[in-house]
Amino acid sequence: MSPARFALAASCAAAALALGPPAFATPTLMPLPQTLNLGEGALPIAGAFVVAWDKGCRDAFLDRALTRFQADLERLTGVELKPGAGPRLEIACRPDPARAGLEAREAYRLSITPQGVRLEADGPLGVLRGLATLRQIVETSPVGVSAPTMTVDDRPRFVWRGVMIDTARHFMALPTLKRQIDAMEAVKLNVLHLHLSDNEGFRVESRRYPRLHEVASGGRYYTQDQIRELVAYAADRGVRIVPEFDVPGHTKALIEAYPELGARPAKAAGPMAIGGPALSPACETTYRFLDRLFGEMADLFPDAYFHAGGDEVNAASWAGDPQIDALKAKHGLADKAAVEAYFHGRIREILRRHGKTMIGWEEVAASGALPRDVVVQAWQTSNATAHATAKGHRTIVSAGYYLDLLDPAAHHYAIDPLDTSAAGLTPAEAQAGRKLHPLVGLILTDALVANPLPALTQEQEALVLGGEAPVWAELVTDEMLDARLWPRAATLAERFWSRRDVRDPADMYRRLAVQQDRLRAAGLQDRANRARMASRLAPGASEPLLTLLDLVGSVRHMAHDKRVAAILRGEKVVQHLNAAADAAPVDSLVARGFVDRARRYAGGERSLAPSLRADFDLWDVNHRRMTAMSAQYPSLAEVLPVSADIAELAAIGTLALDAIETGRPLTPEAAARGQAILARCEAFEEASARPIFAFFGKQPPGDLIVMVTPGVRALLEKAAGLSASAAIPG
């Protein structure tokens, strides 16, 4: 640097220091609080906060929370905050007898002035929620760590704000689950629902029935001490753990350990049978077994709620069993639904004796025979919420929130727990799907179709406890969980916490990019694990693959599941989740950033042209690197056509930029070329856009969707609009 330039830079830096901390924009909070009023100025934070307890509920729980908070600030800011050197943090809090339950008081008020911070909370969990907000408010700038002055008055909209993690299909290690709990605390999620048994495994040590973990776990299970450790870890972070042991269906592993509990159908179910073998509802042995097992599990999980599954009981699993036929005759049970209601009623009584409130998937309420104290989890469509609440059941909404289906964050964000018809196939889509393939009619039941329904009444709305985002693990390993859950779960944390009118997807994505980096700084491993997976696929040369992965996403709605196609062919296949599609992000914020800039450029922000050209240059060079790399690593050859499409999009985007900058319209040949590549990429994305249909559509090479297509289309349409003769249809 020349002396003159050095002097200029030094004077600018001195001026910046003299001016003090920069002006703050509205903080990038997620979830957004109920009310926030931004002040003027900032609170400098030169060291760790000096905590002063005004009154109320200080205890070891909150002392640990404060220790964790101070350590997190150092990780998030990268600055050593020396004890006793920072501003004052006053905390006032009332005791809360319900602090560990559904009715825990989580409201808080936060006031930040240039002199310090005051946090007032309705209970200990309110302190945790206020500290979570304060973590997000603290910012780092060239002149140090500080926080903008403001007041926040906040409380959750729903009391149940959860995620469900399936540990049966793929076992999730304890450190992995703890990472998710840490991230949940950061965004104010408060329920971790663990799916602990299914056809593939039973995942908890049972000392009463040891064959469950010795035979039915495949050697991968949680010891009882580990469960206690995890429950305590979660409780410290304001997260309740609700266990699920799925009965009477999804019990193949349990029946393999204790065959005498299984039903004896006249004919074995075929390979397309959903739910697998089922327990016998006709044998008292079944109920004695479940009474003792659930009693043992109830002691491990202190929460008042206990999930007993109840979904997808296959009719073939009970058909022709003489004992079940006798049960139906004895109790006047007309059909399978009545038998299920009988079974669930018995389970409800067992759980009540052990001090638990039963939760079941929406099927448990189908007959209308269960008492209203059973909580229903709506999962197939939003209609199920309306039906369950109409019968008087408190309801947890999961319809529309299945993160394992790999829909983008905006899709989930647009669905409110109180919507009655937003999640599920429309009647028109279902009709079209049945024409797609003969098997669609067999798979597509009426329960997957969301018919238009009236809005919930006030009484029904009061019965909706909140929402829960499931991550089923057929296609999710321990290594993949961070990326499949985050950052999209943060958007659902906002949907469940913030006001209903917080609905702007553009603003959500702006804040989500910041929240994703915060979660990574705090320990989330999504990016690190993706790099490890890429390194396995291309040791020593993974950078081009990582660049490609930032621009794509995996096909959705289980279209990547090779087992389905194998079953249709009468074959069996073991799918190793070790392909590029398994490492791809679900909703790449890098790709989203490009799309946003391209649309803004098309809307008139011409200063963005250099950054867009840099993107196009990178895509072109990266394809050449991918081509060379595939010769060394043949397994990557399957993704080369996708890389080629992205390079072609780069060429089209460059031509569009040139046309816009010069005012000269695209040639008809260039316009047609652009339309062709865009149509191909969009058709591949549409092929897996809906559940069930995805199994029968033609999927893209490598099962990778190109995520930058909307941005290139915006540029192409702007360029084509320069001349009516070159217009491109939308």
XYZ file of C-alpha atoms in Angstrom, residues 25 34 43 85 511 693:
6
model
C -30.384 -2.339 11.951
C -44.077 -10.683 19.943
C -24.466 -1.378 25.094
C -15.367 -6.956 33.131
C -32.622 -14.038 8.908
C -46.011 -39.283 -7.277
